[in-house]
Coordinates of C-alpha atoms in Angstrom, one line a residue:
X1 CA 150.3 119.1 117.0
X2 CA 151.0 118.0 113.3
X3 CA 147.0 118.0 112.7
X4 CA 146.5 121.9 114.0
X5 CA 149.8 123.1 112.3
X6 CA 148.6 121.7 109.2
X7 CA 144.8 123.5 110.0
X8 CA 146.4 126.3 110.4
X9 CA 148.6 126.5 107.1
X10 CA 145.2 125.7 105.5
X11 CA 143.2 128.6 107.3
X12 CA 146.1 131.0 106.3
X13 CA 146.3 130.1 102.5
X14 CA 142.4 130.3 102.4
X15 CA 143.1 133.8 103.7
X16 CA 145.5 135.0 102.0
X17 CA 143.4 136.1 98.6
X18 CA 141.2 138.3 100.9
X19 CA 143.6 139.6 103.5
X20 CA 145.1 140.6 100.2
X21 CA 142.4 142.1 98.9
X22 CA 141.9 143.9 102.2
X23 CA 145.5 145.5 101.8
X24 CA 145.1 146.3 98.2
X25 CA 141.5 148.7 99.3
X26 CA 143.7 150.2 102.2
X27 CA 146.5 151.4 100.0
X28 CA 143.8 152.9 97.7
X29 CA 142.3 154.7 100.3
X30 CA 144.8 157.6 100.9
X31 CA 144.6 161.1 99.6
X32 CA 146.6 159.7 96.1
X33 CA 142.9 159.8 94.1
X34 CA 139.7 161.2 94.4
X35 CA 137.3 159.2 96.2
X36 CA 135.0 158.0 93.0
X37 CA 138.0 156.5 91.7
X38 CA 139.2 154.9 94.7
X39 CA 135.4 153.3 94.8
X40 CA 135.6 152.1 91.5
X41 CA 139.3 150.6 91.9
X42 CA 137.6 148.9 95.0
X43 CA 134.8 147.4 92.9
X44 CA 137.4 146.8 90.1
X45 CA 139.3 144.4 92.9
X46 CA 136.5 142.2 94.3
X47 CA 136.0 141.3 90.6
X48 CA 139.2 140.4 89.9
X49 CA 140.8 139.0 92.9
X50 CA 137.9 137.1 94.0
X51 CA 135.8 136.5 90.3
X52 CA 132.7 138.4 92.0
X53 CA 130.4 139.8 89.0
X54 CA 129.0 142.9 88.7
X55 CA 130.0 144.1 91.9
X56 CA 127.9 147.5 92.3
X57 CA 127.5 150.2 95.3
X58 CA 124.1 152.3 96.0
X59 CA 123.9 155.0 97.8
X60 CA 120.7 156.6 99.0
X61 CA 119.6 159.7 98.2
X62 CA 117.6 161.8 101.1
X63 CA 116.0 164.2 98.9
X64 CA 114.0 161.4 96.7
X65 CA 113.6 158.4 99.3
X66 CA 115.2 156.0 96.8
X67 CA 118.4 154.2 96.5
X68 CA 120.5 154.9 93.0
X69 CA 122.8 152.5 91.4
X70 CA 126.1 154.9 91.6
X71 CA 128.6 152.8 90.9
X72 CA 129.2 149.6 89.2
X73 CA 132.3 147.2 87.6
X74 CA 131.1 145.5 84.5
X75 CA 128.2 145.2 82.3
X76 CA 125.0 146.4 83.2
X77 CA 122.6 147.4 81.0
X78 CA 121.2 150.5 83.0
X79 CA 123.5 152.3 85.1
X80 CA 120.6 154.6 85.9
X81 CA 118.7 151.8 88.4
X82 CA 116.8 153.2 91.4
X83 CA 115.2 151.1 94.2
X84 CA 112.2 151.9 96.9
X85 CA 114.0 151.1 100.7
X86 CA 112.0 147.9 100.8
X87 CA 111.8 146.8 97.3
X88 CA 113.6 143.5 96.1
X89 CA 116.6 142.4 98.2
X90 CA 118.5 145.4 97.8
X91 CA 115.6 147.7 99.3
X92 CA 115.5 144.7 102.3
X93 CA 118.9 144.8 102.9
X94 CA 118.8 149.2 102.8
X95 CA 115.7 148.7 105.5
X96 CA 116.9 146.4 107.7
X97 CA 120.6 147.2 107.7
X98 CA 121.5 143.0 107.8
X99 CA 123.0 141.4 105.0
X100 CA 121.2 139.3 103.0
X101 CA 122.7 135.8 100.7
X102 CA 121.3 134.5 97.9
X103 CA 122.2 130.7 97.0
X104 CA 120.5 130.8 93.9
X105 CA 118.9 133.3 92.0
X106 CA 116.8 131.9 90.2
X107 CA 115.0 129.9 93.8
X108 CA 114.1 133.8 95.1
X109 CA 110.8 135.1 94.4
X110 CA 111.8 138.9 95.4
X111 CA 114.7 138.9 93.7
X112 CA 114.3 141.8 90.6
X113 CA 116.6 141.0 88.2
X114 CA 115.6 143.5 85.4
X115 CA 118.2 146.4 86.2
X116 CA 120.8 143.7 85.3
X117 CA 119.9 141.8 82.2
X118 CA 121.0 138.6 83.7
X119 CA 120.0 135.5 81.2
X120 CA 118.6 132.5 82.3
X121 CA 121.3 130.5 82.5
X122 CA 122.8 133.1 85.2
X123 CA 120.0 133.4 87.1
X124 CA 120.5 129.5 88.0
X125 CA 124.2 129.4 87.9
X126 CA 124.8 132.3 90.4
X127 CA 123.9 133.7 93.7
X128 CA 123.8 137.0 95.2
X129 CA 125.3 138.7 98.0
X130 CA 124.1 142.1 99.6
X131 CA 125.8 143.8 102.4
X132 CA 124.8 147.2 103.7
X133 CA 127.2 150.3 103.9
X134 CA 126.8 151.9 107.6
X135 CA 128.3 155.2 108.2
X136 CA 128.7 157.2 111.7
X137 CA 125.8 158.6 112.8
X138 CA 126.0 162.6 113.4
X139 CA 123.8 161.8 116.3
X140 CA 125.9 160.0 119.2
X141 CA 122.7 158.7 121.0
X142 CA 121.8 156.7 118.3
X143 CA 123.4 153.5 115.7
X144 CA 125.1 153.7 112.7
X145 CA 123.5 155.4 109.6
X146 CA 122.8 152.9 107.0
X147 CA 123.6 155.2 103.5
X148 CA 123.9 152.0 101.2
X149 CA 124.2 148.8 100.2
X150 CA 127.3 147.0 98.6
X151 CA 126.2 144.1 95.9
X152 CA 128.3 141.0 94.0
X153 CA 126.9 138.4 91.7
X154 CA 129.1 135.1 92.8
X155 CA 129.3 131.6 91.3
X156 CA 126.7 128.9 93.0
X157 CA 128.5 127.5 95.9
X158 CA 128.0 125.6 99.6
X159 CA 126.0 128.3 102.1
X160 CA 128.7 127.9 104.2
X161 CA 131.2 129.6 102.0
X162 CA 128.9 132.3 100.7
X163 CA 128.2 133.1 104.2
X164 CA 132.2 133.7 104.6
X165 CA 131.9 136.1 102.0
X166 CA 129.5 137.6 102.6
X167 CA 131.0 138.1 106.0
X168 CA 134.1 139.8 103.6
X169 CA 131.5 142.1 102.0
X170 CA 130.5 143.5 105.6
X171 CA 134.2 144.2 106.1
X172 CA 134.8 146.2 103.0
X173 CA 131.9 148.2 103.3
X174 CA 133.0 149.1 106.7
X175 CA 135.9 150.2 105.4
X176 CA 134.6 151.9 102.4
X177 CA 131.9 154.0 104.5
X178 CA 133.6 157.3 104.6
X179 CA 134.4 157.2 100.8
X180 CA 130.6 156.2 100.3
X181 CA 129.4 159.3 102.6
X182 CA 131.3 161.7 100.4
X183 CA 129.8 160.1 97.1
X184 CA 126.3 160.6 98.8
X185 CA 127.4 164.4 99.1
X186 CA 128.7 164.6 95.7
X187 CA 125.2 163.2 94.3
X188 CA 123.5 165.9 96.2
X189 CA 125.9 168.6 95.0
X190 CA 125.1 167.7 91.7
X191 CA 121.4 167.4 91.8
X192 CA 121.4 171.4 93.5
X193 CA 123.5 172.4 90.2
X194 CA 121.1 170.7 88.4
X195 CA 118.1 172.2 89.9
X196 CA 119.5 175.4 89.1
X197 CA 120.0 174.5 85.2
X198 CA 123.6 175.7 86.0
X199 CA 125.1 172.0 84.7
X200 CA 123.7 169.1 83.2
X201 CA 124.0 166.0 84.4
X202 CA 126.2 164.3 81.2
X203 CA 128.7 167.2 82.1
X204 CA 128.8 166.8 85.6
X205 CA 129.3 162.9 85.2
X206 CA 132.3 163.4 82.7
X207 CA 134.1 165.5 85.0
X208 CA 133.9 169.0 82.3
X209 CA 134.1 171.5 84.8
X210 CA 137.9 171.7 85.3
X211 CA 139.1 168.7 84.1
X212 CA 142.5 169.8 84.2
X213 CA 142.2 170.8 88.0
X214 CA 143.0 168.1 90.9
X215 CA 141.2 169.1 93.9
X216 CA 140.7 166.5 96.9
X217 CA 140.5 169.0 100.0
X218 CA 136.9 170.1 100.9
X219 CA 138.5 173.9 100.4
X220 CA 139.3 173.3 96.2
X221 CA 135.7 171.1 95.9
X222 CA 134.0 174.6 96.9
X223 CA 136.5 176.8 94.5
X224 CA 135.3 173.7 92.0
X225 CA 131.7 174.6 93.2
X226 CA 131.6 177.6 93.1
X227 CA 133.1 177.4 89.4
X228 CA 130.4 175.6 88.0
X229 CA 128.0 178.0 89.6
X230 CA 129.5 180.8 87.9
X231 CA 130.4 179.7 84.7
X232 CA 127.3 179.5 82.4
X233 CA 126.5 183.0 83.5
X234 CA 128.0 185.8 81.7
X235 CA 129.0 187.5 85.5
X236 CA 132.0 189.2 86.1
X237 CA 134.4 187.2 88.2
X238 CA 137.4 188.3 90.5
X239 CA 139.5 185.1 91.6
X240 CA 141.3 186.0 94.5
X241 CA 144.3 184.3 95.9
X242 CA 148.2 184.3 96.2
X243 CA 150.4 184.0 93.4
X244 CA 150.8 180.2 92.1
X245 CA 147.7 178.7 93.4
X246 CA 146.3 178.3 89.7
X247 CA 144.1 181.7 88.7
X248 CA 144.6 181.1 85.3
X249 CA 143.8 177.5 85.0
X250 CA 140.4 178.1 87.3
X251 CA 140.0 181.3 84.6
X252 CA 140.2 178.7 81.8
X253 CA 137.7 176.4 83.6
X254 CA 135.0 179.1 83.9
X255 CA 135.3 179.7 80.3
X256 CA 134.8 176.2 79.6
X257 CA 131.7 175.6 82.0
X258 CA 130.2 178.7 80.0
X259 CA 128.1 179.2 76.8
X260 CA 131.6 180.9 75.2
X261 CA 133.4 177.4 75.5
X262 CA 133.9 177.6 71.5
X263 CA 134.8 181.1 71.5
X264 CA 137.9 182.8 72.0
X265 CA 139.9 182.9 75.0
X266 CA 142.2 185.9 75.8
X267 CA 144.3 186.7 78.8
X268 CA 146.6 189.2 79.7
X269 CA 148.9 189.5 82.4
X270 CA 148.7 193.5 83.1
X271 CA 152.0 193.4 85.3
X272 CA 154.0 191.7 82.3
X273 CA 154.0 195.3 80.4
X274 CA 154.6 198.7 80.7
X275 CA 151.7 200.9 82.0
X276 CA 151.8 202.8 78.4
X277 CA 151.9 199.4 76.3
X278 CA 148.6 197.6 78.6
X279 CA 146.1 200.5 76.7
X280 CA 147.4 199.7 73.1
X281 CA 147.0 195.9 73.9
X282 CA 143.8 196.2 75.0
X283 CA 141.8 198.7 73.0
X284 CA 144.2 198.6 69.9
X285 CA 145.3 201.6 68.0
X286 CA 144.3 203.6 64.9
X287 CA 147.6 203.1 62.2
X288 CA 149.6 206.8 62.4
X289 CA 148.2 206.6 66.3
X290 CA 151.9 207.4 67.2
X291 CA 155.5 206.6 66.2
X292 CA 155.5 203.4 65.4
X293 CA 151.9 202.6 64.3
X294 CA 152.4 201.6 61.1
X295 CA 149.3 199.6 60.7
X296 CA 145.6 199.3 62.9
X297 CA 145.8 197.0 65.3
X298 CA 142.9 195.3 66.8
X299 CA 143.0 195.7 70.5
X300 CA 142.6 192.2 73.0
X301 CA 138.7 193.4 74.1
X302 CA 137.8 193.2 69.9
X303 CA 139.8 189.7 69.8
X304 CA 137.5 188.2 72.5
X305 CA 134.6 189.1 70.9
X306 CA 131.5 187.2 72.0
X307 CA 134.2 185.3 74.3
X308 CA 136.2 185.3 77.4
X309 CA 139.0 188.2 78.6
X310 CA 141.4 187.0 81.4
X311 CA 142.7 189.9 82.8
X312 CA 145.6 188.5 85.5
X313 CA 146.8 190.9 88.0
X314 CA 144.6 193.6 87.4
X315 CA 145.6 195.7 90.5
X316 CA 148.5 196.9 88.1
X317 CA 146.4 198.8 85.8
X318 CA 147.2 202.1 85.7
X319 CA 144.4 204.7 86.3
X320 CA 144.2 205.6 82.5
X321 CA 143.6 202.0 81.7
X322 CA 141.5 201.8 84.8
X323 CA 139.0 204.2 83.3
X324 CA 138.8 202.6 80.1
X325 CA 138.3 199.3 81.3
X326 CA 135.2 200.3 83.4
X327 CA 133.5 202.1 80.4
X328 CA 133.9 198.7 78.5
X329 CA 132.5 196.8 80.8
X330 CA 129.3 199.1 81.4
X331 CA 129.2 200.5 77.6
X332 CA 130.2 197.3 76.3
X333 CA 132.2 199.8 73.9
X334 CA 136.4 200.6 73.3
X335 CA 137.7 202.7 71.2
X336 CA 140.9 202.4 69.6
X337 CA 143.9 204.7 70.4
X338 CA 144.0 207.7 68.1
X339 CA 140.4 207.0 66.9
X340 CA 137.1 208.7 67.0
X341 CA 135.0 205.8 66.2
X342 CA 134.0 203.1 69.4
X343 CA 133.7 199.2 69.0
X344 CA 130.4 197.5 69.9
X345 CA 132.4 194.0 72.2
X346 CA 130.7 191.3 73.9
X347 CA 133.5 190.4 76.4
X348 CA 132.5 188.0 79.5
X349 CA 135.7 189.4 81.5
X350 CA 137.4 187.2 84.6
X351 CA 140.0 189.1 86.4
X352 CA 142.7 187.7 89.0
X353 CA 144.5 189.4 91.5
X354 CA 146.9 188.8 94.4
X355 CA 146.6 192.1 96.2
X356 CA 144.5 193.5 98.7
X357 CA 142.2 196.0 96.1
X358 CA 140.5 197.0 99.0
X359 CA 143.2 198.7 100.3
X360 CA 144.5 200.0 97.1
X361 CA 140.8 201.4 97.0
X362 CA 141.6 203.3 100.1
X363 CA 144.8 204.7 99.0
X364 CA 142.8 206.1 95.6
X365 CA 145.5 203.7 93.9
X366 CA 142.8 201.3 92.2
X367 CA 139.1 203.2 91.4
X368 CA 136.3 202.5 94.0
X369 CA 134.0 201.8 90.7
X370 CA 135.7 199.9 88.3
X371 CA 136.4 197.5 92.4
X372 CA 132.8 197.0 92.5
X373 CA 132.2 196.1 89.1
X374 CA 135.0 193.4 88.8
X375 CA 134.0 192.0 92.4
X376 CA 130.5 190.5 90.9
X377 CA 131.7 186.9 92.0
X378 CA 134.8 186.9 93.8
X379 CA 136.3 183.6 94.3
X380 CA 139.3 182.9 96.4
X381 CA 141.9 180.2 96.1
X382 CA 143.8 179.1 99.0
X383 CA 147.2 178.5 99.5
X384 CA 148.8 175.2 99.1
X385 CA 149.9 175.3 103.1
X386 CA 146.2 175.4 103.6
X387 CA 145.1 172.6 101.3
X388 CA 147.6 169.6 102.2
X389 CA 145.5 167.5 101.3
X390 CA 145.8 168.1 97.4
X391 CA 150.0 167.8 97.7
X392 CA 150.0 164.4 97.1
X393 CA 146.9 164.1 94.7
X394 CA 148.9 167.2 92.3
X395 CA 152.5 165.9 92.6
X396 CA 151.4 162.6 91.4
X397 CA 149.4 164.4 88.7
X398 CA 152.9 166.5 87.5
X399 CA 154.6 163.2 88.2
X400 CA 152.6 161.4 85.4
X401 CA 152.6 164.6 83.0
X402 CA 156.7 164.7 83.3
X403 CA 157.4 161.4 82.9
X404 CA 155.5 161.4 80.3
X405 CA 156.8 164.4 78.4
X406 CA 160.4 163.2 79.5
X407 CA 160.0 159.4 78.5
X408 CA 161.2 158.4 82.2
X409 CA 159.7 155.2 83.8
X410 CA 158.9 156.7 86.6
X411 CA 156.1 154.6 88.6
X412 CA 156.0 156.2 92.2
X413 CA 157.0 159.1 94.6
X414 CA 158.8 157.2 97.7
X415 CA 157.6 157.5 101.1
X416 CA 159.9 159.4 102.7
X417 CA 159.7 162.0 99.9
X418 CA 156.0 162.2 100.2
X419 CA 156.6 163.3 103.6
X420 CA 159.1 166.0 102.5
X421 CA 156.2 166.9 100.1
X422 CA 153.9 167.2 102.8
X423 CA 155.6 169.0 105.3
X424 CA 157.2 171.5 103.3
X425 CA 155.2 175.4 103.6
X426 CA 154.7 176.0 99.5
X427 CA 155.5 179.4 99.7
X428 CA 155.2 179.5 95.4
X429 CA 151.9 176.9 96.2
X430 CA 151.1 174.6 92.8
X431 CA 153.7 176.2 90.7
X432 CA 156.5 176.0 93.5
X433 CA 155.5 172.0 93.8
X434 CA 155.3 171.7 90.1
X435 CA 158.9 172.6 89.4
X436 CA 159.7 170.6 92.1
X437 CA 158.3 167.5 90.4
X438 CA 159.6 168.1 86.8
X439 CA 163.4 168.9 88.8
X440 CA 163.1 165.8 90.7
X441 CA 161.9 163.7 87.3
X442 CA 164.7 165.3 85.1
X443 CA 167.8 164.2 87.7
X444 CA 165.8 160.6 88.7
X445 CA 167.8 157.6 87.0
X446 CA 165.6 155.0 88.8
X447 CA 161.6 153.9 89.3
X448 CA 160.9 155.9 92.3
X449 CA 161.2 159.5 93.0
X450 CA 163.5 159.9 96.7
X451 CA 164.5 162.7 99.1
X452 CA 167.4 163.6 97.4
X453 CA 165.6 164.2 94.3
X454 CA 164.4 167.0 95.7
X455 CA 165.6 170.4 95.6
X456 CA 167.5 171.6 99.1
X457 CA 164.7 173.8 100.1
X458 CA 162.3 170.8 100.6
X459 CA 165.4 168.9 102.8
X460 CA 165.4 168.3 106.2
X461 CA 167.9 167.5 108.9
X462 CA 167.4 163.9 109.0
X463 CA 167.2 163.8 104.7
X464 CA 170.2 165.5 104.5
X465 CA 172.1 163.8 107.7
X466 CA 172.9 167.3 108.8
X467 CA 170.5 166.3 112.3
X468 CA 170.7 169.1 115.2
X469 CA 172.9 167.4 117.9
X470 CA 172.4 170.7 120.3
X471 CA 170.1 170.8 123.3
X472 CA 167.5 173.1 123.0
X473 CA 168.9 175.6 125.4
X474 CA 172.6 175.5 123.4
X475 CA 170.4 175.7 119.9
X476 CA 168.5 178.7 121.5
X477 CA 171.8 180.6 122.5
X478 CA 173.4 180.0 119.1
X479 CA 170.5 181.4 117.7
X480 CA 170.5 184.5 119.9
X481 CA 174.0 184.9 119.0
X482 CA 173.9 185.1 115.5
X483 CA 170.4 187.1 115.7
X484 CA 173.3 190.1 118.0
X485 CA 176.1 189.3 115.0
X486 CA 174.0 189.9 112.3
X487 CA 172.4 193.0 114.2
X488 CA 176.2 194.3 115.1
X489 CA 177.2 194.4 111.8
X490 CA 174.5 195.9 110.4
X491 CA 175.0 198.8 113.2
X492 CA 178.8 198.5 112.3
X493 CA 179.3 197.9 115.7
X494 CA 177.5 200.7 117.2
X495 CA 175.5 198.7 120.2
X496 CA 173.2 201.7 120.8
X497 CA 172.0 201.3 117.2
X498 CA 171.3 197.5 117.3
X499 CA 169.9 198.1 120.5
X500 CA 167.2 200.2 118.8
X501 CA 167.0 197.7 115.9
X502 CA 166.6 194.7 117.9
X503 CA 164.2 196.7 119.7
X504 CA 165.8 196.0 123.3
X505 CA 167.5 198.1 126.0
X506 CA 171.0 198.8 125.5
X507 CA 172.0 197.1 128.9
X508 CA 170.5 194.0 127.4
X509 CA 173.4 193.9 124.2
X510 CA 175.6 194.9 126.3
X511 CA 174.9 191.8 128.8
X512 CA 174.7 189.5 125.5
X513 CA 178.0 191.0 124.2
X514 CA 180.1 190.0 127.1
X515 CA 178.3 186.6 127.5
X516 CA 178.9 185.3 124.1
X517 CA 182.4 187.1 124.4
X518 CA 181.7 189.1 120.9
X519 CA 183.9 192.1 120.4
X520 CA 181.7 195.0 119.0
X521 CA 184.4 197.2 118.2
X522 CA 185.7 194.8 115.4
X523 CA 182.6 194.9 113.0
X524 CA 182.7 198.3 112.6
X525 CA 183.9 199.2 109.4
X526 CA 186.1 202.8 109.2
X527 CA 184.2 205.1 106.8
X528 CA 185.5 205.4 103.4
X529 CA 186.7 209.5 102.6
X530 CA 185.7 210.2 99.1
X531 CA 189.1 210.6 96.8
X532 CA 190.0 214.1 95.9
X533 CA 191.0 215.1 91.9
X534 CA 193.3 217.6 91.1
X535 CA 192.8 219.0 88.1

């Protein structure tokens, strides 16, 4: 008994690093970070909890028949290393989907070790390991879809122990399968932008096209798409979504993904001023234009010149403005008020909106023309209900920006408040949830960001210990009764009239009056007579 209880202390300990290891990759693995950097923390953690070199992930690429060195911790010499399936012992492993070991580099004739720059002296002192990355098939009736291979370089050691980890390997690449898949989409998504000399490929690896944006749902990776598409061409774009979902900031990305990126970038929010002021801001004015014009003014179409106009909200133009915008987008031309004279401009305008311009089209409140020549490329940005995926991913972004700005150690959001987070509807989407963050970082006085740092709107019954100890049938009638209350004095208790504003019979409130024992007579309200003056 001794003898196994002391075997089994000694399996456990030997354990323990990669059970570890295992735990560490599974609490990287949530929606917290986009998947590239969850990969690379992965790769960063076999290196240093187990002393694995070089630890590198390929991903094959459909389109060219080769695997493509996509992702690597530590030095290698060229990150741009491609393999034939079949070729050296990562091509063997790619082929025949079993995991291949190494003991000694230097002993394997197959073994390329060019990509690497490995010197002599590593070539004897270390062996390989090579595991392959298996994802779902799409196709039920047939195995696993091999998409990869996972690679370490690992100190010289007994077979028996590099068999265990390479045994290890096999069970992280298991896990890391899905995150792989999605990196063998985002290779292909890059190489179409490419193809279409929309984006080169330094840009698209440094993350330029909206670097300020966080998007992990599929739905914000095709706004992000769609983005890069747009933005070296000089079309114009109408981004199209509720307010707080982030118009401006995508606005400021497609100016940034264009040739403009070092010009100027104007916006204006046409519902922040007066109907009269928007044509003065925009075109300018002539000085002695009218009271007031003491000076010329250049207007915001001559200021963004050769750059970028951000017109936000443009469904409150009025129809003057209207006009004048259309004839400077197909005359490239203003003129100023109280001139004569009209301005050559070369705007590249992007306009936002949160209403429905079709239907203020139809009700000849917003011009038919000026409609289709803003809706070139419309984009459209959903809600933050529709996206939960990027909740998490954004408050931990605003987290790290307020604590920041605030100087609060601040190193996590709690559990329980991530669920708050989660659950809640974002009626105000992004902006609601950042002012949510940057209230609960101002009042936090500890580490960790709770429930009751949140504001009461995101609190629920169990949060707030305020839980519903009502059946559902007694939570229902309480219901219905205030739904008659509120609808009896609105009628000043006149049960005809909340009959008709409830929109049910008038037996029916009278039935509901007598069973909740409610006495209509006493919410009505006597009219006030007007007071008479005698002069």
């Amino acid at each position: 008994m001794i003898a196994h209880a002391t075997l089994g202390r000694d399996m456990t300990r030997d354990l323990a690093p990669y059970l570890g290891t295992l735990r560490q990759i599974l609490a990287g693995m949530g929606p917290q970070a986009p998947f590239q950097i969850s990969l690379k923390n992965i790769l960063k953690a076999l290196a240093e909890n187990h002393g694995f070199q070089r630890p590198h992930l390929m991903i094959f690429d459909p389109e060219t028949q080769h695997l493509k060195l996509s992702l690597t911790h530590g030095q290698v010499k060229n990150a741009q290393t491609t393999y034939e399936p079949g070729q050296g012992i990562t091509g063997q492993v790619f082929t025949t989907g079993q995991p291949l070991v190494v003991a000694r580099m230097k002993e394997h004739p197959a073994f390329l070790n060019k990509a690497f720059g490995r010197s002599e002296t590593e070539l004897a002192s270390l062996a390989f390991l090579c595991v392959p990355v298996l994802a779902p098939n799409r196709d039920q009736e047939h195995g696993p879809e091999i998409i990869g291979t996972l690679s370490v370089d690992t100190p010289c050691d007994d077979l028996e122990i590099l068999e265990a980890q390479c045994r290890f390997l096999e069970v992280v690449a298991g896990m890391i399968a899905t995150l792989a898949a999605y990196l063998q989409e985002e290779m292909a998504r890059q190489r179409h932008l490419m193809a279409q000399g929309l984006y080169s490929n330094s840009q698209l690896e440094h993350g330029q096209i909206a670097a300020n944006i966080v998007a992990a749902s599929k739905a914000m990776r095709l706004v992000l798409s769609q983005t890069a598409q747009v933005g070296p061409s000089r079309a114009t774009v109408l981004l199209r979504g509720e307010s707080g979902t982030g118009k401006e900031l995508l606005a400021e990305a497609i100016h940034m993904a264009s040739p403009r990126r070092d010009r100027a970038f104007i916006k204006l929010n046409c519902a922040a001023l007066p109907s009269e002021l928007v044509e003065s801001e925009l075109f300018g004015y002539q000085k002695g234009a009218f009271t007031g014009a003491v000076q010329t003014k250049k207007g915001l179409f001559e200021l963004a010149h050769q750059g970028t106009l951000f017109l936000d909200e443009i469904g409150e133009l009025s129809t003057g403005a209207q006009a004048k915008v259309l004839r400077a987008i197909q005359e490239q031309e203003i003129q100023r008020l109280g001139s004569e004279h009209s301005v050559s401009v070369d705007v590249r305008l992007v306009c936002a909106t949160h209403q429905p311009l079709e239907e203020l089209v139809e009700k000849s409140k917003f011009r038919e023309d000026l409609y289709y020549r803003i809706n070139v490329f419309p984009i459209f940005i959903p809600p933050l209900r529709e996206r939960r995926e990027d909740v998490l991913p954004l408050a931990e972004h605003f987290l790290r920006q307020y604590a920041g700005e605030y100087a609060k150690e601040i190193k996590r959001i709690s559990t329980p408040a991530i669920d708050l987070l989660t659950q809640y509807h974002w009626p105000g989407n992004v902006r609601e949830l950042k002012n949510c963050i940057e209230r609960a970082v101002l009042i936090c006085d500890e580490e960790v960001i709770r429930t009751y740092h949140m504001p009461p709107s995101l609190q629920t019954a169990e949060s707030s210990s305020t839980e519903n100890n009502l059946s559902f049938c007694e939570a229902v009638a309480k219901f219905e009764q205030e739904i008659l209350v509120d609808a009896l004095k609105k009628a000043r208790g006149n049960m005809l009239q909340a009959a008709r504003d409830l929109r049910v019979s008038y037996r029916i409130v009278n039935y509901k009056v007598k069973k909740y024992g409610l006495d209509a007579k006493k919410f009505s309200t006597p009219q006030r007579t007007k007071p008479t003056y005698r002069t």
